[in-house]
Coordinates of C-alpha atoms in Angstrom, one line a residue:
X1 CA 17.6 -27.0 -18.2
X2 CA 15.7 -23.7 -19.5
X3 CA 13.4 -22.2 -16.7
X4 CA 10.9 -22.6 -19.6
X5 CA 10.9 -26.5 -19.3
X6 CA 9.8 -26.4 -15.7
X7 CA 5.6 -26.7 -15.2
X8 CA 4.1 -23.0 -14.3
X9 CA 2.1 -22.9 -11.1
X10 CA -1.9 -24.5 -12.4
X11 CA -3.9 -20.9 -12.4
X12 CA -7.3 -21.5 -9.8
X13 CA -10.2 -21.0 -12.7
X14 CA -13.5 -21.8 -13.4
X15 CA -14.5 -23.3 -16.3
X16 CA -13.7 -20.7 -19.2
X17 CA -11.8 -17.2 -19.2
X18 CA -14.5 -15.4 -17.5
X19 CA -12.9 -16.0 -14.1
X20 CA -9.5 -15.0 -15.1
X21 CA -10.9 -11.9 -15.8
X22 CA -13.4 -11.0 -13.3
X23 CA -11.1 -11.8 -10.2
X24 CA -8.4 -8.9 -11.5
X25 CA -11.4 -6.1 -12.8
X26 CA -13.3 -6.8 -9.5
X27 CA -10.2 -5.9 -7.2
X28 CA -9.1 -3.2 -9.3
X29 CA -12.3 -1.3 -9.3
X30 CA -13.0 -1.8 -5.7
X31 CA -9.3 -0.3 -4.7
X32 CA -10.1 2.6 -7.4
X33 CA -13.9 2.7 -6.0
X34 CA -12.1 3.3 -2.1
X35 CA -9.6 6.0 -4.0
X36 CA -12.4 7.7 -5.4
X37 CA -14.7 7.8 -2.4
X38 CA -12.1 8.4 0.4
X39 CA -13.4 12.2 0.0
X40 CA -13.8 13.5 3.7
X41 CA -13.1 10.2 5.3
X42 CA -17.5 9.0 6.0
X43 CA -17.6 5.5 6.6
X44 CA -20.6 4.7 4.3
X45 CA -19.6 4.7 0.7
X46 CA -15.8 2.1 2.5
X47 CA -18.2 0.0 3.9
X48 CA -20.6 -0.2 0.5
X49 CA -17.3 -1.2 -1.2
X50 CA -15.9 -3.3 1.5
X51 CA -19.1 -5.7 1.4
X52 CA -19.0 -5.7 -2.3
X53 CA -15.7 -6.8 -2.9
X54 CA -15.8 -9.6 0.3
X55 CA -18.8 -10.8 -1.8
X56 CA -16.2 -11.2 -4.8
X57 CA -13.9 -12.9 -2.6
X58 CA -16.1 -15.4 -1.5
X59 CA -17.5 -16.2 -4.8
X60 CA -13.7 -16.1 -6.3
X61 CA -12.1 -18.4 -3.6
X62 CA -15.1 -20.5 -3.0
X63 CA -15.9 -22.1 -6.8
X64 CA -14.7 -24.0 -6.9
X65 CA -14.9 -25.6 -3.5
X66 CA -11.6 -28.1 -3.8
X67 CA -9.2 -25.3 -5.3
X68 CA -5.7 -25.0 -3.1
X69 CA -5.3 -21.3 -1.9
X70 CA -2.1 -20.5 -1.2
X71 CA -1.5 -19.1 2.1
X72 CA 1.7 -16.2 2.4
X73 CA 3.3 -15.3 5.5
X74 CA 2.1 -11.8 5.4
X75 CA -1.7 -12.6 4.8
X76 CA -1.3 -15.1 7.4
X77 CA -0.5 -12.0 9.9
X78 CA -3.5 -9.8 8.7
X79 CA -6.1 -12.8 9.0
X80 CA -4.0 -13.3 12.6
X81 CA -4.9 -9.1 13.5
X82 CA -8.3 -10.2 12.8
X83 CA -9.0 -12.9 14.8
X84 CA -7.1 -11.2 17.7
X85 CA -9.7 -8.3 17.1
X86 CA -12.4 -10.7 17.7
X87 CA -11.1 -12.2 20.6
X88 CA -10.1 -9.1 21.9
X89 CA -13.7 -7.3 21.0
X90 CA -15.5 -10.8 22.7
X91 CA -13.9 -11.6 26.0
X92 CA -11.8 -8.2 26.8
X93 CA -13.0 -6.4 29.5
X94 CA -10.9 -2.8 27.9
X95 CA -13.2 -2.3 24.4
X96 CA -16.3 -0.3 22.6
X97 CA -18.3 -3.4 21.3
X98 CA -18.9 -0.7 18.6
X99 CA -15.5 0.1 17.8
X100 CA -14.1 -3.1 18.2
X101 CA -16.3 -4.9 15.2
X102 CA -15.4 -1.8 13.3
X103 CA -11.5 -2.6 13.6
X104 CA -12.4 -6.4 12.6
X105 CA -14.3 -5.6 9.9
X106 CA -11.2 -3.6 8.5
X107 CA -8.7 -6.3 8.9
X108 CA -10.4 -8.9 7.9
X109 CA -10.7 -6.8 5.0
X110 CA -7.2 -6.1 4.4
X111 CA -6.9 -10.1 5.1
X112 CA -9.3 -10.6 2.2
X113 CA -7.3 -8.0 -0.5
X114 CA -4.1 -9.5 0.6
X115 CA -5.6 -13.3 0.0
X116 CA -7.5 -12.8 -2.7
X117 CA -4.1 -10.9 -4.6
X118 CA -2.3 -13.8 -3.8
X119 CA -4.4 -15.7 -6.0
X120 CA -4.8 -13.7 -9.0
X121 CA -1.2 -12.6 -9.4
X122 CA 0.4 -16.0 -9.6
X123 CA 0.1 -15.5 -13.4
X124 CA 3.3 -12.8 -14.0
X125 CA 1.1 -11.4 -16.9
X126 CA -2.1 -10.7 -15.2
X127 CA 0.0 -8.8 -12.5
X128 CA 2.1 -6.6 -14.9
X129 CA -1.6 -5.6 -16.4
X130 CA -2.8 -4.7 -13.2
X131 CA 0.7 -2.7 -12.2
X132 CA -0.1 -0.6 -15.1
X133 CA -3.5 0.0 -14.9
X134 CA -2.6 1.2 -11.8
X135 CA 0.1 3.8 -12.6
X136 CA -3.0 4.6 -15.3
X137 CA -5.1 5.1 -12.4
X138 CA -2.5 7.2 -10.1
X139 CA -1.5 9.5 -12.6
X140 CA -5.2 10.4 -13.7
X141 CA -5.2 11.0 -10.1
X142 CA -1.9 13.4 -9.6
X143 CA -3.3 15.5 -12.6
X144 CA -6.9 15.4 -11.0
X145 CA -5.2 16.7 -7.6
X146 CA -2.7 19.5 -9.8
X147 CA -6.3 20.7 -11.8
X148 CA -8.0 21.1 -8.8
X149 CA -5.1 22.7 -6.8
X150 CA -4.8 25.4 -9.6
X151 CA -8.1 26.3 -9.6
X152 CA -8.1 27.0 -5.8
X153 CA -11.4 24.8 -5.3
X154 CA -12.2 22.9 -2.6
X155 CA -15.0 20.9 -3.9
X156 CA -14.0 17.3 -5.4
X157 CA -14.0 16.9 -8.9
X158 CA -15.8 20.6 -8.5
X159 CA -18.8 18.9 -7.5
X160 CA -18.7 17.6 -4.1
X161 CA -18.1 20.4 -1.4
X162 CA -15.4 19.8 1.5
X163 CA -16.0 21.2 4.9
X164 CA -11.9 21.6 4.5
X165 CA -10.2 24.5 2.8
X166 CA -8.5 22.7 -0.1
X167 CA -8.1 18.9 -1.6
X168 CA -6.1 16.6 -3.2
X169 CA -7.8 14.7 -6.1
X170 CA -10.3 12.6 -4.1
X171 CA -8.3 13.1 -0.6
X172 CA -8.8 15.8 2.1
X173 CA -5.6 15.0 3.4
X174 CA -2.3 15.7 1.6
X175 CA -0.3 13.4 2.9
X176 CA -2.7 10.4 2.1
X177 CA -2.7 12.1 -1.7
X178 CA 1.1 11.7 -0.9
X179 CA 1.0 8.1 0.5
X180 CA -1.1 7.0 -2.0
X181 CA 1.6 8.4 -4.6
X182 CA 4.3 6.5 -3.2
X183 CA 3.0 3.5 -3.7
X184 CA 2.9 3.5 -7.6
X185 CA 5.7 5.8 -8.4
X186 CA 8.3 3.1 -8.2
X187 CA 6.2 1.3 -10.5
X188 CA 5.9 4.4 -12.9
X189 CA 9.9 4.4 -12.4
X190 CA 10.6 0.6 -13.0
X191 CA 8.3 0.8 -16.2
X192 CA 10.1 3.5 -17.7
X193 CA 13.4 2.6 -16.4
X194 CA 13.6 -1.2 -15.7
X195 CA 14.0 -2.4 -19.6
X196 CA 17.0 -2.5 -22.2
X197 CA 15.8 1.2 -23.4
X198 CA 14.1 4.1 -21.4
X199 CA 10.0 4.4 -21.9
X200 CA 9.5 8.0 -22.2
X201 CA 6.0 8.0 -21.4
X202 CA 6.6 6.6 -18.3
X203 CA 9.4 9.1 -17.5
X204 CA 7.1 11.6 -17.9
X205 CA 4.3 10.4 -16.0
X206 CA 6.6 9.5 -12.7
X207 CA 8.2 13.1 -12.9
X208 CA 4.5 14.5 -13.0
X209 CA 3.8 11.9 -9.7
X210 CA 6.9 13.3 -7.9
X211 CA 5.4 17.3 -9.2
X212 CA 1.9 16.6 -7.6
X213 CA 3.3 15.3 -4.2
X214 CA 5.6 18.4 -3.7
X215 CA 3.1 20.4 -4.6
X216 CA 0.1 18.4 -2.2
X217 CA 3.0 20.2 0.6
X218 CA 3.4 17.0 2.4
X219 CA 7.0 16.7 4.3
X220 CA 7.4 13.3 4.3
X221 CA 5.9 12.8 0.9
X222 CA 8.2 14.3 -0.8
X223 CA 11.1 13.2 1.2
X224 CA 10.0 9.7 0.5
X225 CA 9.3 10.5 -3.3
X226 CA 12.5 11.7 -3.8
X227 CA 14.6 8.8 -1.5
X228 CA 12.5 6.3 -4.1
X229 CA 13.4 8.0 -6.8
X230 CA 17.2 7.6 -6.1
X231 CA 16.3 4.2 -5.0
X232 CA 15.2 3.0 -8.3
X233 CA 17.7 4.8 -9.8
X234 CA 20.4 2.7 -8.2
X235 CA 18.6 -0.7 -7.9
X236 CA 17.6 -0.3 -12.0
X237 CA 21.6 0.5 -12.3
X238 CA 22.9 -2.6 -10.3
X239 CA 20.8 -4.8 -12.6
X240 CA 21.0 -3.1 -16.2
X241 CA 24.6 -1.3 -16.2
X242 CA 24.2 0.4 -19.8
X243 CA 24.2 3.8 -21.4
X244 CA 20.8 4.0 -22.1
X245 CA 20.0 3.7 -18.2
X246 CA 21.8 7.2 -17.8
X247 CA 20.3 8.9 -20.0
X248 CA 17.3 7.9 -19.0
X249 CA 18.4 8.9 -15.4
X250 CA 19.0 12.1 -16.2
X251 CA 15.8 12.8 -18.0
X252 CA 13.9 11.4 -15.2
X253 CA 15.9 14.0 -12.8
X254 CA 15.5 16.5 -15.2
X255 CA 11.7 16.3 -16.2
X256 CA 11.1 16.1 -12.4
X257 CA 12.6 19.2 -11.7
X258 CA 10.3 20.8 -14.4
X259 CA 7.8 19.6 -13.0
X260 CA 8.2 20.4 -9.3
X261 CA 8.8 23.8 -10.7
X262 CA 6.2 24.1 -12.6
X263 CA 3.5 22.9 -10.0
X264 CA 5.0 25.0 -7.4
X265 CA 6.3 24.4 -3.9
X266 CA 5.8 27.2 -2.1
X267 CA 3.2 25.4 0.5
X268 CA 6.2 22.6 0.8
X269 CA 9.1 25.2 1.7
X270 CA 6.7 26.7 4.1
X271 CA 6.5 24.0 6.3
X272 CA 10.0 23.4 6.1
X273 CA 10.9 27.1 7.3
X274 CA 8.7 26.1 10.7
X275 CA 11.0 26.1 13.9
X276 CA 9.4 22.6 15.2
X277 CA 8.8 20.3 12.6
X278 CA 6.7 17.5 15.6
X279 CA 5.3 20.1 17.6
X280 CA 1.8 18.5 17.6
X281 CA 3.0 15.0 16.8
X282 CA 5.4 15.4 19.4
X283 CA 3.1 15.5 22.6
X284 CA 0.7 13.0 20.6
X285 CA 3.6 10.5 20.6
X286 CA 3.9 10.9 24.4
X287 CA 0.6 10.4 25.0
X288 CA 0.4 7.0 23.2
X289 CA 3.3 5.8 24.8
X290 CA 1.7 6.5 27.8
X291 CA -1.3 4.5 27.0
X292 CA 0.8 2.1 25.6
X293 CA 2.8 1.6 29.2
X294 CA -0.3 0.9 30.8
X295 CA -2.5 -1.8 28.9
X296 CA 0.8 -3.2 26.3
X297 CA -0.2 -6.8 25.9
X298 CA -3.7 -6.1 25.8
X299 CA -4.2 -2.8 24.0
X300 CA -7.2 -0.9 25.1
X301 CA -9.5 -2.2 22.3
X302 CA -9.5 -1.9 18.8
X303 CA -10.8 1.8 17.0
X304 CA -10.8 3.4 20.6
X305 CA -7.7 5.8 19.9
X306 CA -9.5 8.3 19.7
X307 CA -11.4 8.1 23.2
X308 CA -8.9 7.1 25.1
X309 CA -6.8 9.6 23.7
X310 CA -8.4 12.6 25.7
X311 CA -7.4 10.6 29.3
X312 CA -3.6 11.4 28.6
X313 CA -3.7 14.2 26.2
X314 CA -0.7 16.7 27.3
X315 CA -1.9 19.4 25.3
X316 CA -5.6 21.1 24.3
X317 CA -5.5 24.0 21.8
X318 CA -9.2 23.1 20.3
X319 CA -8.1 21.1 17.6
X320 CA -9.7 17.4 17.2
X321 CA -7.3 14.9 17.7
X322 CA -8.6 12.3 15.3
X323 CA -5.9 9.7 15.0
X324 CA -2.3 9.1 16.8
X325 CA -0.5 10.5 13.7
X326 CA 1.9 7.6 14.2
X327 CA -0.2 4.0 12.6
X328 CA 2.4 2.0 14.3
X329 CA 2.0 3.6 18.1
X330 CA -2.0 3.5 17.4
X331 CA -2.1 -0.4 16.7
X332 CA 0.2 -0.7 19.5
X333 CA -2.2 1.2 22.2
X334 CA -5.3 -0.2 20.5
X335 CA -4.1 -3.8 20.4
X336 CA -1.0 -4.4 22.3
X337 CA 2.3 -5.2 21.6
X338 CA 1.1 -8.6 20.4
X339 CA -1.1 -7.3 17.8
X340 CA 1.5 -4.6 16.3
X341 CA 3.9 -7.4 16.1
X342 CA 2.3 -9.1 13.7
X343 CA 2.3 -6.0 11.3
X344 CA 5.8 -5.8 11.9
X345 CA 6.6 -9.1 10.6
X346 CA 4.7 -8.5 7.7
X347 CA 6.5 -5.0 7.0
X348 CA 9.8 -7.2 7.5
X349 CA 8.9 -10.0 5.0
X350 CA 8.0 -7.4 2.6
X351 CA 11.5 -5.5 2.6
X352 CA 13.3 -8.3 0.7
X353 CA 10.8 -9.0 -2.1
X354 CA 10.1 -5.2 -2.1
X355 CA 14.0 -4.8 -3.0
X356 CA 14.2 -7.9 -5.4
X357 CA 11.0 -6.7 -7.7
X358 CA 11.9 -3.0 -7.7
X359 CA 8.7 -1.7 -8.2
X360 CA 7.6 -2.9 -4.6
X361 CA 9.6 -0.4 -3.0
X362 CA 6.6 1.7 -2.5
X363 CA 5.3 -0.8 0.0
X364 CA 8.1 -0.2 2.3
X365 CA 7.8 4.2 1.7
X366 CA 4.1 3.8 3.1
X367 CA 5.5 1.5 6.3
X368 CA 8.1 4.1 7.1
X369 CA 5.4 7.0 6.5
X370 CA 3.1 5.5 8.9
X371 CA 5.5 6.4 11.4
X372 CA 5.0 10.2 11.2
X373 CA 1.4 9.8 9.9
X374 CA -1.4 7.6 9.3
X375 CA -1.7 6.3 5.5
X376 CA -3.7 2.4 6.8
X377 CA -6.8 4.6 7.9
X378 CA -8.3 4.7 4.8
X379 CA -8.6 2.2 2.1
X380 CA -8.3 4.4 -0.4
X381 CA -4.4 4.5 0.1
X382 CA -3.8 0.9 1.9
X383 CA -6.0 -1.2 0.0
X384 CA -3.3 -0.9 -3.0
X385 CA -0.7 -1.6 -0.2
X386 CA -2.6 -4.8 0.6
X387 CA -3.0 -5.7 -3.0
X388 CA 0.8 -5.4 -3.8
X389 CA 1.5 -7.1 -0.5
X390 CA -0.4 -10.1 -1.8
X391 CA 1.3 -9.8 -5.3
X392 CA 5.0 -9.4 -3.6
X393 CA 3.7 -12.7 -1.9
X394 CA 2.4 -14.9 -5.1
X395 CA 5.7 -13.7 -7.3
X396 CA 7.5 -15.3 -3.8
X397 CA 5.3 -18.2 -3.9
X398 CA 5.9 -18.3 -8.0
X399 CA 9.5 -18.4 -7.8
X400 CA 9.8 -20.8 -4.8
X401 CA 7.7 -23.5 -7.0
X402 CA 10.2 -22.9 -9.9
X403 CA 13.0 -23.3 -8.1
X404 CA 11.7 -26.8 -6.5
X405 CA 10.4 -27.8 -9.6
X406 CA 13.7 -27.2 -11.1
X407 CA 15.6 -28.9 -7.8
X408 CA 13.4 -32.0 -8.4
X409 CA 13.7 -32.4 -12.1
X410 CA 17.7 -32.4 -11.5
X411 CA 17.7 -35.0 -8.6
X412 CA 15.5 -37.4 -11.0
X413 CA 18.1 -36.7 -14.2
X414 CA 20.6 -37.2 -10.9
X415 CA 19.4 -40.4 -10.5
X416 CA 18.3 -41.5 -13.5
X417 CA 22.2 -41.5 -14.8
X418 CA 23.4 -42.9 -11.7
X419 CA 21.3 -45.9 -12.1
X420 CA 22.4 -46.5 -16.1
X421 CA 25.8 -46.1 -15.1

């Protein structure tokens, strides 16, 4: 039986095509709304967007009222970090009331993006729009961030004045530039490698993507850039064993060397030539393990990192220390071991769809980044991470209908000749 004789999963619409459309433009321009406004990190113009696009959720999910969501284990575990926040922020006796409702409002959030994905991308077409609308978007961003870098401005778009020496496209930080690159270069990658013939535009644009995060000077950007590129390069190989993939290899190497080469990475081998790659993040580390060893089931609240942090600093050369530099040992001291946990299992669900689809690799890059660094405080880089999340989870769901659809069509024809025999 052709997979085309099984029923596709019924799409949640309203009445006409203007929902099918508004669900995927509304997320889309409120994850390229957070890119654009990340800027020095403020908290209005996040929280302008976040109320936005909840309203959007609402009003998609709600109408109408009897629709069936479908619920993935990974969203499950955000709307879980949630409602432990709230629990936590209500009847803790650790917690900045403040702070606390801050931290809900994010995850519930997240919860929301990875939920409301879910929904949308159960149609394979509207999903490979949005994938490359996105590589659209992240390249216009790369060449934003190389523009600005060579004209030595630290204003953004050359409007907008930082109070920091230099930016990144629309980041202050360059390793959230880089974080936010590593989620759509494996995209970029599996577009212009992943069919019977190499895309050259494609090529191109993921070997500009690799040139704009070695030249951002971010360590374990361009590590991780470079371990997807391989990455791709061997999982695109082990499914499509043909000529064309080499040579389409080795223009992707070779146009990414021109490019890194071109941009420059002098700022990158600097760092490198340091004797102490952790020196800060090393006596950071210590200190949240030591705020993890005394509050680890409870956490010490939600978005209270940074107060708490100053009780077991090691170390105080004037510098603000305004995250843990480590995501996974701040959700740990925040919310406990409990809390953290369920982020793990949601970083471990993803690995195997992440794999399968190719161009979810760069769900797993940011996971591992967040481990020197913090790419989930903003937005601007996770709410993309979210949104692939939740359409790793509807291809999942996708395919498991299929496959029982297919299982149950064959025990009826099963039956059906048993009982005319």
């Amino acid at each position: 039986m052709a997979v085309a004789d099984v029923d596709a999963p019924v799409k949640l619409n309203l009445p006409g095509r203007i929902r099918e459309k508004i669900g995927p433009i509304g997320l889309y321009a409120a994850l390229a709304a957070y890119t654009l406004f990340t800027l020095d990190g403020g908290d209005i113009a996040p929280r302008i967007v976040s109320a936005i696009l909840l309203v959007l959720t609402a009003c998609y999910l709600g109408i109408p009222f009897q629709q069936r969501l479908v619920f993935r284990l990974p969203v499950i575990c955000l709307f879980g970090m949630a409602c432990y926040g709230v629990a936590q922020t209500l009847w803790s006796s650790q917690k900045i009331v403040y702070n606390g409702w801050t931290g809900v409002l994010f995850w519930f959030t997240a919860a929301s993006i990875g939920l409301l994905a879910t929904q949308l991308f159960q149609d394979r077409d509207t999903a490979a729009r949005f994938r490359i609308a996105f590589v659209v978007f992240g390249s216009a961003v790369c060449l934003l961030d190389l523009l600005e870098q060579g004209s030595h401005t630290n204003k953004y778009y050359w409007l907008v004045a930082s109070r920091y020496h230099s930016v990144y496209g629309p980041f202050s930080y360059w390793n959230n530039f880089a974080q936010f690159v590593e989620l759509f270069l494996p995209i970029t990658l599996w577009l212009g490698l992943g069919g019977r013939k190499p895309v050259v535009p494609y090529i191109l644009l993921s070997a500009l993507q690799i040139g704009a995060v070695v030249a951002s000077g971010s360590r374990a950007g361009a590590f991780l850039a470079i371990v997807e590129l391989i990455t791709v390069l061997v999982l695109v190989y082990l499914q499509n064993r043909n000529k064309a993939l080499l040579y389409g290899a080795a223009l992707a190497l070779g146009l990414s060397l021109v490019f890194v080469y071109a941009a420059g990475f002098d700022t990158l081998l600097g760092k490198l030539q340091q004797n102490d790659q952790l020196s800060v993040r090393r006596d950071i580390n210590k200190s949240s393990l030591a705020m993890i060893r005394q509050r680890p089931l409870t956490g010490w609240g939600l978005e209270t990192y940074v107060p708490v942090y100053r009780m077991f600093a090691r170390y105080d050369d004037g510098t603000y220390v305004n995250r843990a530099h480590n995501d996974w040992l701040q959700w740990t001291a925040e919310g406990g071991i409990f809390f953290a946990g369920l982020m793990l299992v949601a970083f471990v669900w993803s690995i195997r769809p992440a794999i399968r689809s190719v161009w979810g690799v760069g769900v797993i890059a940011v996971c591992l980044h967040a481990l020197v660094d913090y790419p989930f405080a903003r937005f601007g880089v996770c709410g993309w991470y979210f949104a692939l999340i939740g359409m790793l989870a509807a291809q999942t769901a996708v395919k498991r209908t299929v496959e029982q659809q297919l299982k149950a069509r064959g025990s009826r024809r099963f039956l059906y000749r048993r009982t005319a025999a």
